Amino acid sequence: MNMTVTGIKQPPAEMVNRLQQGGYVLYFRHAQPAENFGDPGLSAEGQEKAVLLGNWLREQKIKINLPVLTSPTQRTQETGKAAFQSIRVEEALAYMDTLFTENPDDAELKMKARLVSLLESLPSEGSNTVLVAHSFSFNNQIEARPYLGLILLKPRGKGQGYEIVDAFNF
């Protein structure tokens, strides 16, 4: 993995081509927080890397549907703003575990339905949907990502599910 002129790791050309074609959900873990407790904002390094990520995506002409969706925590919102400028808080992204909760209660069922909808929804033609949330392994289907790690998902459309396609750590 090479460093780009922007100072972040560059994914393989095949992944870049996929992203440029669009049609994916990009699930990012937030950038490095200032602290590991409470609801911290980003560290200076986390802020810088989030900006670099956004710059790199724009340089590569990877289209992103705006606003990007973030969980309600400060670190996810700051990551989204630094990289993409335009965010919308999506409460359900703070509850990713409900996707795989056995015997969910009514509130969990509602969150699960919203999350499934986000993950199955097809982005606009030639574009990608971005979700900025937290470390998540999709029920151990993939290794949890470090800060600014990406899980690339291919949505199949409403009621048709989604597929984990690839992952990369920026």
mmCIF file of C-alpha atoms in Angstrom:
data_model
loop_
_atom_site.group_PDB
_atom_site.id
_atom_site.type_symbol
_atom_site.label_atom_id
_atom_site.label_comp_id
_atom_site.label_asym_id
_atom_site.label_seq_id
_atom_site.Cartn_x
_atom_site.Cartn_y
_atom_site.Cartn_z
ATOM 1 C CA MET A 1 0.000 0.000 0.000
ATOM 2 C CA ASN A 2 1.504 3.230 -1.116
ATOM 3 C CA MET A 3 1.219 6.667 0.378
ATOM 4 C CA THR A 4 -0.386 9.196 -1.895
ATOM 5 C CA VAL A 5 0.597 12.806 -2.265
ATOM 6 C CA THR A 6 -2.198 13.517 0.195
ATOM 7 C CA GLY A 7 -0.432 11.550 2.950
ATOM 8 C CA ILE A 8 -2.858 8.668 3.434
ATOM 9 C CA LYS A 9 -2.658 5.039 2.384
ATOM 10 C CA GLN A 10 -4.039 4.406 -1.074
ATOM 11 C CA PRO A 11 -6.327 1.434 -1.684
ATOM 12 C CA PRO A 12 -5.633 -1.002 -4.520
ATOM 13 C CA ALA A 13 -6.565 0.234 -8.010
ATOM 14 C CA GLU A 14 -9.438 -2.271 -8.200
ATOM 15 C CA MET A 15 -11.098 -0.727 -5.152
ATOM 16 C CA VAL A 16 -10.547 2.811 -6.452
ATOM 17 C CA ASN A 17 -12.205 1.796 -9.739
ATOM 18 C CA ARG A 18 -15.187 0.356 -7.867
ATOM 19 C CA LEU A 19 -15.563 3.527 -5.830
ATOM 20 C CA GLN A 20 -15.349 5.685 -8.952
ATOM 21 C CA GLN A 21 -18.137 3.663 -10.592
ATOM 22 C CA GLY A 22 -20.365 4.164 -7.557
ATOM 23 C CA GLY A 23 -23.176 2.044 -6.222
ATOM 24 C CA TYR A 24 -21.647 1.289 -2.819
ATOM 25 C CA VAL A 25 -22.184 2.039 0.843
ATOM 26 C CA LEU A 26 -18.927 3.134 2.453
ATOM 27 C CA TYR A 27 -19.026 2.328 6.169
ATOM 28 C CA PHE A 28 -16.207 4.267 7.867
ATOM 29 C CA ARG A 29 -15.091 4.042 11.448
ATOM 30 C CA HIS A 30 -14.491 7.556 12.803
ATOM 31 C CA ALA A 31 -10.995 9.076 12.873
ATOM 32 C CA GLN A 32 -8.798 8.981 15.988
ATOM 33 C CA PRO A 33 -10.476 10.622 18.995
ATOM 34 C CA ALA A 34 -8.685 12.907 21.432
ATOM 35 C CA GLU A 35 -9.477 10.540 24.315
ATOM 36 C CA ASN A 36 -10.771 6.997 24.764
ATOM 37 C CA PHE A 37 -13.596 7.743 27.189
ATOM 38 C CA GLY A 38 -16.786 9.770 27.196
ATOM 39 C CA ASP A 39 -17.832 11.490 23.980
ATOM 40 C CA PRO A 40 -14.568 13.056 22.813
ATOM 41 C CA GLY A 41 -13.946 15.008 19.675
ATOM 42 C CA LEU A 42 -11.121 14.167 17.308
ATOM 43 C CA SER A 43 -7.446 14.448 18.117
ATOM 44 C CA ALA A 44 -5.365 16.788 15.935
ATOM 45 C CA GLU A 45 -4.110 13.713 14.041
ATOM 46 C CA GLY A 46 -7.647 12.398 13.615
ATOM 47 C CA GLN A 47 -8.831 15.758 12.298
ATOM 48 C CA GLU A 48 -5.924 15.952 9.839
ATOM 49 C CA LYS A 49 -6.433 12.411 8.535
ATOM 50 C CA ALA A 50 -10.173 12.962 8.067
ATOM 51 C CA VAL A 51 -9.438 16.080 5.980
ATOM 52 C CA LEU A 52 -6.862 14.112 3.957
ATOM 53 C CA LEU A 53 -9.384 11.326 3.360
ATOM 54 C CA GLY A 54 -11.948 13.765 2.001
ATOM 55 C CA ASN A 55 -9.330 15.428 -0.203
ATOM 56 C CA TRP A 56 -8.201 12.053 -1.542
ATOM 57 C CA LEU A 57 -11.760 10.978 -2.399
ATOM 58 C CA ARG A 58 -12.307 14.246 -4.272
ATOM 59 C CA GLU A 59 -8.941 13.937 -6.085
ATOM 60 C CA GLN A 60 -9.934 10.446 -7.202
ATOM 61 C CA LYS A 61 -13.288 11.783 -8.453
ATOM 62 C CA ILE A 62 -15.214 9.426 -6.194
ATOM 63 C CA LYS A 63 -18.754 10.759 -5.962
ATOM 64 C CA ILE A 64 -20.367 10.838 -2.536
ATOM 65 C CA ASN A 65 -24.038 11.496 -1.799
ATOM 66 C CA LEU A 66 -24.290 14.466 0.563
ATOM 67 C CA PRO A 67 -24.969 14.859 3.349
ATOM 68 C CA VAL A 68 -23.068 11.875 4.719
ATOM 69 C CA LEU A 69 -24.707 10.131 7.660
ATOM 70 C CA THR A 70 -22.990 9.992 11.054
ATOM 71 C CA SER A 71 -23.839 8.554 14.432
ATOM 72 C CA PRO A 72 -24.713 11.167 17.085
ATOM 73 C CA THR A 73 -21.301 11.091 18.794
ATOM 74 C CA GLN A 74 -18.965 14.048 18.572
ATOM 75 C CA ARG A 75 -16.102 12.039 17.010
ATOM 76 C CA THR A 76 -18.245 10.698 14.148
ATOM 77 C CA GLN A 77 -19.748 14.111 13.433
ATOM 78 C CA GLU A 78 -16.312 15.756 13.428
ATOM 79 C CA THR A 79 -14.983 13.042 11.097
ATOM 80 C CA GLY A 80 -17.885 13.580 8.707
ATOM 81 C CA LYS A 81 -17.524 17.363 8.738
ATOM 82 C CA ALA A 82 -13.738 17.270 8.273
ATOM 83 C CA ALA A 83 -13.860 14.823 5.368
ATOM 84 C CA PHE A 84 -17.146 15.704 3.651
ATOM 85 C CA GLN A 85 -18.293 19.068 5.118
ATOM 86 C CA SER A 86 -21.988 18.111 4.946
ATOM 87 C CA ILE A 87 -23.429 15.702 7.537
ATOM 88 C CA ARG A 88 -26.750 14.510 8.874
ATOM 89 C CA VAL A 89 -26.931 12.749 12.223
ATOM 90 C CA GLU A 90 -28.531 9.309 11.990
ATOM 91 C CA GLU A 91 -29.385 7.999 15.464
ATOM 92 C CA ALA A 92 -29.538 4.373 14.306
ATOM 93 C CA LEU A 93 -25.805 4.329 13.495
ATOM 94 C CA ALA A 94 -25.088 4.332 17.233
ATOM 95 C CA TYR A 95 -26.914 0.996 17.482
ATOM 96 C CA MET A 96 -25.271 -1.192 14.821
ATOM 97 C CA ASP A 97 -25.333 -4.190 17.186
ATOM 98 C CA THR A 98 -29.123 -4.330 16.849
ATOM 99 C CA LEU A 99 -28.613 -5.762 13.341
ATOM 100 C CA PHE A 100 -27.707 -9.063 14.977
ATOM 101 C CA THR A 101 -29.598 -8.911 18.298
ATOM 102 C CA GLU A 102 -31.550 -12.073 19.050
ATOM 103 C CA ASN A 103 -35.099 -11.481 20.291
ATOM 104 C CA PRO A 104 -35.000 -7.685 19.862
ATOM 105 C CA ASP A 105 -37.506 -5.516 21.713
ATOM 106 C CA ASP A 106 -39.690 -2.989 19.877
ATOM 107 C CA ALA A 107 -37.117 -0.175 20.037
ATOM 108 C CA GLU A 108 -34.380 -2.505 18.753
ATOM 109 C CA LEU A 109 -36.648 -3.711 15.941
ATOM 110 C CA LYS A 110 -37.181 -0.107 14.867
ATOM 111 C CA MET A 111 -33.415 0.582 14.905
ATOM 112 C CA LYS A 112 -32.719 -2.655 13.033
ATOM 113 C CA ALA A 113 -35.259 -1.772 10.334
ATOM 114 C CA ARG A 114 -33.683 1.662 9.884
ATOM 115 C CA LEU A 115 -30.163 0.210 9.687
ATOM 116 C CA VAL A 116 -31.195 -2.452 7.176
ATOM 117 C CA SER A 117 -32.807 0.278 5.089
ATOM 118 C CA LEU A 118 -29.581 2.326 5.136
ATOM 119 C CA LEU A 119 -27.433 -0.658 4.170
ATOM 120 C CA GLU A 120 -29.759 -1.958 1.422
ATOM 121 C CA SER A 121 -30.589 1.377 -0.213
ATOM 122 C CA LEU A 122 -29.021 1.953 -3.604
ATOM 123 C CA PRO A 123 -27.100 5.233 -3.919
ATOM 124 C CA SER A 124 -27.922 7.583 -6.766
ATOM 125 C CA GLU A 125 -26.424 6.561 -10.122
ATOM 126 C CA GLY A 126 -22.621 6.766 -10.175
ATOM 127 C CA SER A 127 -22.426 7.814 -6.538
ATOM 128 C CA ASN A 128 -21.788 6.245 -3.123
ATOM 129 C CA THR A 129 -23.439 6.557 0.270
ATOM 130 C CA VAL A 130 -21.176 7.244 3.264
ATOM 131 C CA LEU A 131 -21.917 6.183 6.837
ATOM 132 C CA VAL A 132 -19.532 7.333 9.594
ATOM 133 C CA ALA A 133 -19.937 5.321 12.767
ATOM 134 C CA HIS A 134 -17.933 3.028 15.025
ATOM 135 C CA SER A 135 -15.865 -0.147 15.017
ATOM 136 C CA PHE A 136 -18.159 -2.932 13.827
ATOM 137 C CA SER A 137 -17.525 -6.449 12.507
ATOM 138 C CA PHE A 138 -20.969 -7.201 11.037
ATOM 139 C CA ASN A 139 -21.375 -10.134 13.436
ATOM 140 C CA ASN A 140 -17.765 -11.252 12.902
ATOM 141 C CA GLN A 141 -18.191 -11.425 9.128
ATOM 142 C CA ILE A 142 -15.197 -9.114 8.805
ATOM 143 C CA GLU A 143 -12.455 -7.925 11.116
ATOM 144 C CA ALA A 144 -13.368 -4.721 12.929
ATOM 145 C CA ARG A 145 -11.599 -1.715 11.428
ATOM 146 C CA PRO A 146 -9.149 0.688 13.071
ATOM 147 C CA TYR A 147 -9.689 4.455 12.976
ATOM 148 C CA LEU A 148 -10.751 5.556 9.461
ATOM 149 C CA GLY A 149 -11.126 1.940 8.436
ATOM 150 C CA LEU A 150 -13.551 1.326 5.582
ATOM 151 C CA ILE A 151 -15.945 -1.550 5.039
ATOM 152 C CA LEU A 152 -17.209 -1.518 1.466
ATOM 153 C CA LEU A 153 -20.773 -2.775 1.107
ATOM 154 C CA LYS A 154 -22.774 -3.473 -2.043
ATOM 155 C CA PRO A 155 -26.468 -2.778 -1.434
ATOM 156 C CA ARG A 156 -28.872 -4.966 -3.412
ATOM 157 C CA GLY A 157 -31.926 -2.756 -3.010
ATOM 158 C CA LYS A 158 -34.854 -2.588 -0.612
ATOM 159 C CA GLY A 159 -35.603 -5.981 0.908
ATOM 160 C CA GLN A 160 -32.732 -7.597 -1.021
ATOM 161 C CA GLY A 161 -29.942 -7.256 1.526
ATOM 162 C CA TYR A 162 -26.350 -6.157 1.097
ATOM 163 C CA GLU A 163 -22.974 -7.793 0.655
ATOM 164 C CA ILE A 164 -19.625 -7.065 2.288
ATOM 165 C CA VAL A 165 -17.337 -6.588 -0.707
ATOM 166 C CA ASP A 166 -14.024 -5.375 0.668
ATOM 167 C CA ALA A 167 -12.287 -3.467 3.441
ATOM 168 C CA PHE A 168 -9.406 -1.032 3.662
ATOM 169 C CA ASN A 169 -7.628 0.925 6.378
ATOM 170 C CA PHE A 170 -6.809 4.513 5.394
#
